Coordinates of N, CA and C in Angstrom, one line a residue:
M42 N 1.0 -1.2 0.1 CA 0.0 -0.2 0.2 C 0.6 0.9 0.6
R43 N 0.9 2.5 -0.8 CA 1.4 3.5 -1.2 C 1.1 4.5 -0.5
D44 N 2.0 5.1 0.5 CA 1.7 6.7 1.4 C 1.3 7.4 0.7
L45 N 0.5 8.4 0.9 CA -0.3 9.5 0.1 C 0.4 10.6 1.4
K46 N 0.0 12.1 0.8 CA 0.2 13.1 1.4 C -0.5 14.2 1.1
I47 N -1.4 14.5 2.2 CA -2.8 15.7 2.2 C -1.9 16.8 2.5
T48 N -2.2 17.8 1.6 CA -2.0 19.5 1.7 C -3.6 20.2 1.1
V49 N -3.5 21.2 2.5 CA -4.7 22.1 2.6 C -4.3 22.9 1.3
M50 N -5.0 23.1 0.5 CA -4.9 24.4 -1.0 C -5.8 25.5 -0.8
K51 N -7.3 25.6 -0.4 CA -8.6 26.8 0.2 C -9.2 26.3 1.6
V52 N -8.8 27.2 2.0 CA -10.1 27.9 2.9 C -10.7 29.0 3.1
D53 N -12.8 28.3 2.5 CA -12.9 29.2 2.0 C -14.3 29.2 2.9
L54 N -15.2 30.4 2.1 CA -17.0 31.0 3.1 C -17.7 31.0 1.7
N55 N -18.2 30.5 1.7 CA -19.3 30.4 0.9 C -19.9 32.0 1.4
E56 N -20.1 32.9 1.7 CA -20.9 34.5 2.3 C -22.4 34.4 1.8
E57 N -22.5 33.9 0.3 CA -23.9 34.1 -0.1 C -24.7 32.8 0.3
L58 N -23.9 32.2 1.1 CA -25.1 31.2 2.1 C -25.0 31.2 3.1
C59 N -24.2 31.6 3.1 CA -23.7 31.5 4.8 C -25.0 32.7 5.6
K60 N -24.7 33.6 4.6 CA -26.1 34.9 5.0 C -27.4 34.0 5.4
E61 N -27.5 33.3 4.1 CA -28.6 32.8 4.4 C -29.3 31.5 4.8
Y62 N -28.1 31.0 4.8 CA -28.0 29.2 6.3 C -27.3 29.4 7.3
G63 N -25.7 29.9 7.2 CA -25.2 29.8 8.7 C -25.8 30.6 9.4
D64 N -25.0 30.2 10.2 CA -24.9 31.0 12.1 C -24.7 32.6 11.9
P65 N -24.8 33.0 12.6 CA -24.3 34.2 12.5 C -22.4 35.0 12.4
E66 N -22.1 33.5 13.7 CA -21.1 34.0 13.7 C -20.4 32.8 13.1
I67 N -20.8 32.8 11.4 CA -20.0 31.5 11.2 C -18.4 32.4 10.7
V68 N -17.7 31.4 10.6 CA -16.2 31.6 10.8 C -16.1 30.2 9.4
V69 N -14.5 30.2 8.9 CA -13.8 29.4 7.9 C -13.8 28.2 8.7
C70 N -13.0 27.2 8.1 CA -13.0 26.1 9.5 C -12.2 26.2 9.2
P71 N -12.7 25.8 11.4 CA -11.5 26.1 12.2 C -10.5 24.8 12.8
V72 N -10.2 23.6 11.8 CA -9.8 22.6 11.5 C -8.3 22.6 10.8
H73 N -8.8 23.6 9.5 CA -7.3 23.1 8.7 C -7.1 24.5 8.2
Q74 N -6.2 24.9 7.4 CA -5.3 26.1 7.4 C -4.3 25.9 5.9
V75 N -4.9 26.5 5.1 CA -4.1 26.4 3.8 C -2.2 26.5 4.1
G76 N -1.7 25.2 3.6 CA -0.5 24.7 3.1 C -0.3 24.0 4.2
Q77 N -1.2 23.7 5.4 CA -1.3 21.7 6.1 C -0.9 20.9 5.6
E78 N -0.6 19.8 6.1 CA 0.1 18.8 5.3 C -0.1 17.6 6.5
M79 N -1.1 16.6 5.4 CA -1.1 15.5 6.9 C -0.6 14.2 5.9
M80 N 0.0 13.2 6.3 CA 0.6 12.2 5.5 C -1.0 11.5 6.1
V81 N -1.1 10.7 5.2 CA -2.1 8.3 5.0 C -1.0 7.7 4.9
I82 N -0.5 7.0 6.2 CA -0.4 6.0 6.5 C -0.3 4.6 6.4
D83 N -0.7 3.5 6.0 CA -1.6 2.8 5.3 C -3.4 3.4 5.6
G84 N -3.3 3.9 4.4 CA -4.4 3.7 4.3 C -4.8 4.5 5.3
K85 N -4.4 4.6 5.9 CA -5.6 5.4 7.7 C -5.1 7.2 7.9
K86 N -6.9 7.7 8.9 CA -6.7 8.7 8.8 C -6.3 9.0 9.8
P87 N -5.2 10.2 8.8 CA -4.3 10.9 9.5 C -4.9 11.3 11.2
P88 N -4.8 11.3 12.3 CA -5.3 12.5 13.3 C -6.1 14.1 13.6
E89 N -5.2 14.4 12.0 CA -5.4 15.9 12.5 C -6.4 16.8 11.7
M90 N -6.7 15.2 10.4 CA -7.6 15.4 9.8 C -9.4 15.5 9.7
C91 N -9.7 16.3 9.5 CA -11.7 16.0 9.9 C -12.2 15.3 9.0
G92 N -13.4 14.4 10.2 CA -13.2 13.2 9.9 C -14.4 13.8 8.8
G93 N -15.2 14.9 8.6 CA -16.0 15.0 7.1 C -15.8 15.2 6.3
A94 N -14.3 15.8 5.8 CA -13.4 16.0 4.9 C -13.1 14.2 4.7
W95 N -12.4 13.7 6.1 CA -12.1 12.4 5.8 C -13.0 11.7 4.7
G96 N -14.0 11.3 4.7 CA -15.4 11.2 5.0 C -15.6 11.2 2.8
S97 N -15.1 12.4 3.2 CA -15.7 13.5 1.3 C -14.7 12.1 0.1
F98 N -13.8 12.3 0.2 CA -13.1 11.6 0.0 C -12.2 10.3 0.3
E99 N -12.6 9.6 0.7 CA -11.8 8.3 1.7 C -11.9 7.3 0.2
K100 N -12.7 7.1 -0.7 CA -12.4 6.6 -1.6 C -11.9 6.3 -3.2
Y101 N -11.5 8.3 -3.1 CA -10.3 8.1 -3.6 C -8.7 7.9 -3.3
I102 N -9.6 8.0 -1.2 CA -7.9 7.3 -0.8 C -7.2 6.4 -0.9
F103 N -8.0 5.2 -0.7 CA -8.5 3.8 -1.1 C -7.6 3.7 -2.3
A104 N -8.2 4.1 -3.5 CA -8.6 3.6 -4.6 C -6.6 4.8 -5.1
M105 N -5.9 5.0 -4.4 CA -4.9 5.8 -4.4 C -4.1 4.7 -4.3
A106 N -4.2 4.9 -2.6 CA -3.1 4.1 -2.1 C -2.6 2.7 -2.5
H107 N -4.1 2.1 -3.5 CA -3.7 0.5 -3.3 C -3.4 0.9 -5.4
G108 N -3.1 2.0 -5.9 CA -1.8 1.9 -7.2 C -2.7 2.5 -7.5
L109 N -4.0 3.4 -8.0 CA -4.8 3.9 -8.9 C -4.1 5.2 -9.6
D110 N -3.5 4.9 -10.3 CA -2.9 6.1 -10.5 C -3.0 8.1 -11.5
H111 N -4.5 7.5 -12.1 CA -5.0 8.1 -12.7 C -6.9 7.6 -12.6
F112 N -7.1 8.9 -12.3 CA -8.7 8.9 -13.2 C -9.2 9.7 -14.3
T113 N -9.6 8.9 -14.5 CA -10.3 9.2 -16.1 C -11.2 9.0 -16.2
F114 N -11.6 10.2 -15.1 CA -13.4 10.4 -15.7 C -12.6 11.4 -17.0
P115 N -13.6 11.2 -18.2 CA -13.2 13.0 -18.8 C -12.8 14.4 -18.6
G116 N -12.2 15.4 -19.1 CA -11.8 16.4 -18.4 C -12.0 16.8 -17.1
W117 N -11.4 15.5 -16.2 CA -11.5 16.1 -14.9 C -9.7 16.6 -15.4
L118 N -8.8 15.5 -14.6 CA -7.8 15.4 -13.9 C -6.6 15.6 -15.1
G119 N -5.9 16.3 -14.9 CA -4.7 16.5 -16.1 C -3.5 16.0 -15.6
K120 N -3.2 15.3 -14.6 CA -2.3 14.9 -13.8 C -2.2 13.9 -13.1
D121 N -0.8 12.5 -13.2 CA -1.1 11.6 -12.3 C -0.9 11.0 -11.4
K122 N -1.4 10.9 -10.4 CA -1.4 10.8 -8.6 C -1.2 11.5 -8.1
V123 N -2.1 12.3 -8.7 CA -2.9 13.7 -7.9 C -4.1 13.5 -8.0
C124 N -4.6 13.7 -7.4 CA -5.9 13.9 -6.6 C -6.5 15.6 -5.5
I125 N -8.0 16.2 -6.7 CA -8.4 17.6 -6.3 C -9.3 17.3 -5.9
N126 N -10.0 17.7 -4.5 CA -11.2 17.2 -3.7 C -11.3 19.0 -2.8
T127 N -12.3 19.0 -2.2 CA -13.0 19.2 -1.6 C -13.2 18.9 -0.2
C128 N -14.2 19.2 0.9 CA -15.0 18.2 1.9 C -16.8 18.7 1.3
N129 N -17.5 18.3 2.7 CA -18.6 18.2 2.5 C -19.7 19.3 2.5
D130 N -18.3 20.3 3.6 CA -19.3 21.3 4.1 C -19.6 23.1 3.3
G131 N -20.6 22.7 2.5 CA -20.8 23.6 1.6 C -20.9 25.1 2.0
L132 N -20.7 25.6 3.3 CA -21.2 26.7 3.5 C -19.5 27.4 3.9
R133 N -18.2 25.8 4.4 CA -17.3 26.5 4.7 C -16.1 25.2 3.1
P134 N -16.1 25.4 2.7 CA -15.1 24.1 1.6 C -13.5 24.5 2.3
V135 N -13.3 23.5 1.9 CA -12.1 23.2 2.3 C -11.1 22.6 1.0
T136 N -10.0 22.9 -0.1 CA -10.3 22.2 -1.1 C -9.2 21.5 0.0
F137 N -8.2 19.3 -1.1 CA -7.4 19.1 -0.8 C -6.3 18.7 -2.0
K138 N -5.2 18.7 -1.6 CA -4.3 18.0 -3.0 C -4.4 16.3 -2.0
I139 N -4.2 15.6 -3.0 CA -3.8 13.9 -2.5 C -3.0 13.8 -3.4
E140 N -2.1 13.3 -2.9 CA -0.8 12.9 -3.7 C -0.2 11.7 -2.8
V141 N 0.1 10.7 -4.4 CA 1.3 10.1 -3.7 C 2.5 10.0 -3.8
V142 N 2.5 9.1 -2.5 CA 4.6 9.6 -2.0 C 5.1 9.0 -2.8
E143 N 6.2 9.2 -3.4 CA 7.0 8.0 -3.9 C 8.4 7.3 -3.1

């Protein structure tokens, strides 16, 4: 099984949706910061990784850790051994880069 590195690329706040549906005190994700790096060893969730985010893209982690190098969905990713995903928080999404560690 291959090791993977997860890097936080973007932390966002959807102000339009927050205005209508969010708590008045909502802020960007309090768990992850841009540039944060986490290692996936033996396919296990890093302890500092948000469980909701992990659940959002765990299937991609599994596939990459077990040897998938390229996601063949037409018009999506153009690099091997890399995947870009977001968590499932529609109000304050976090974008992650997942890559195979050689």
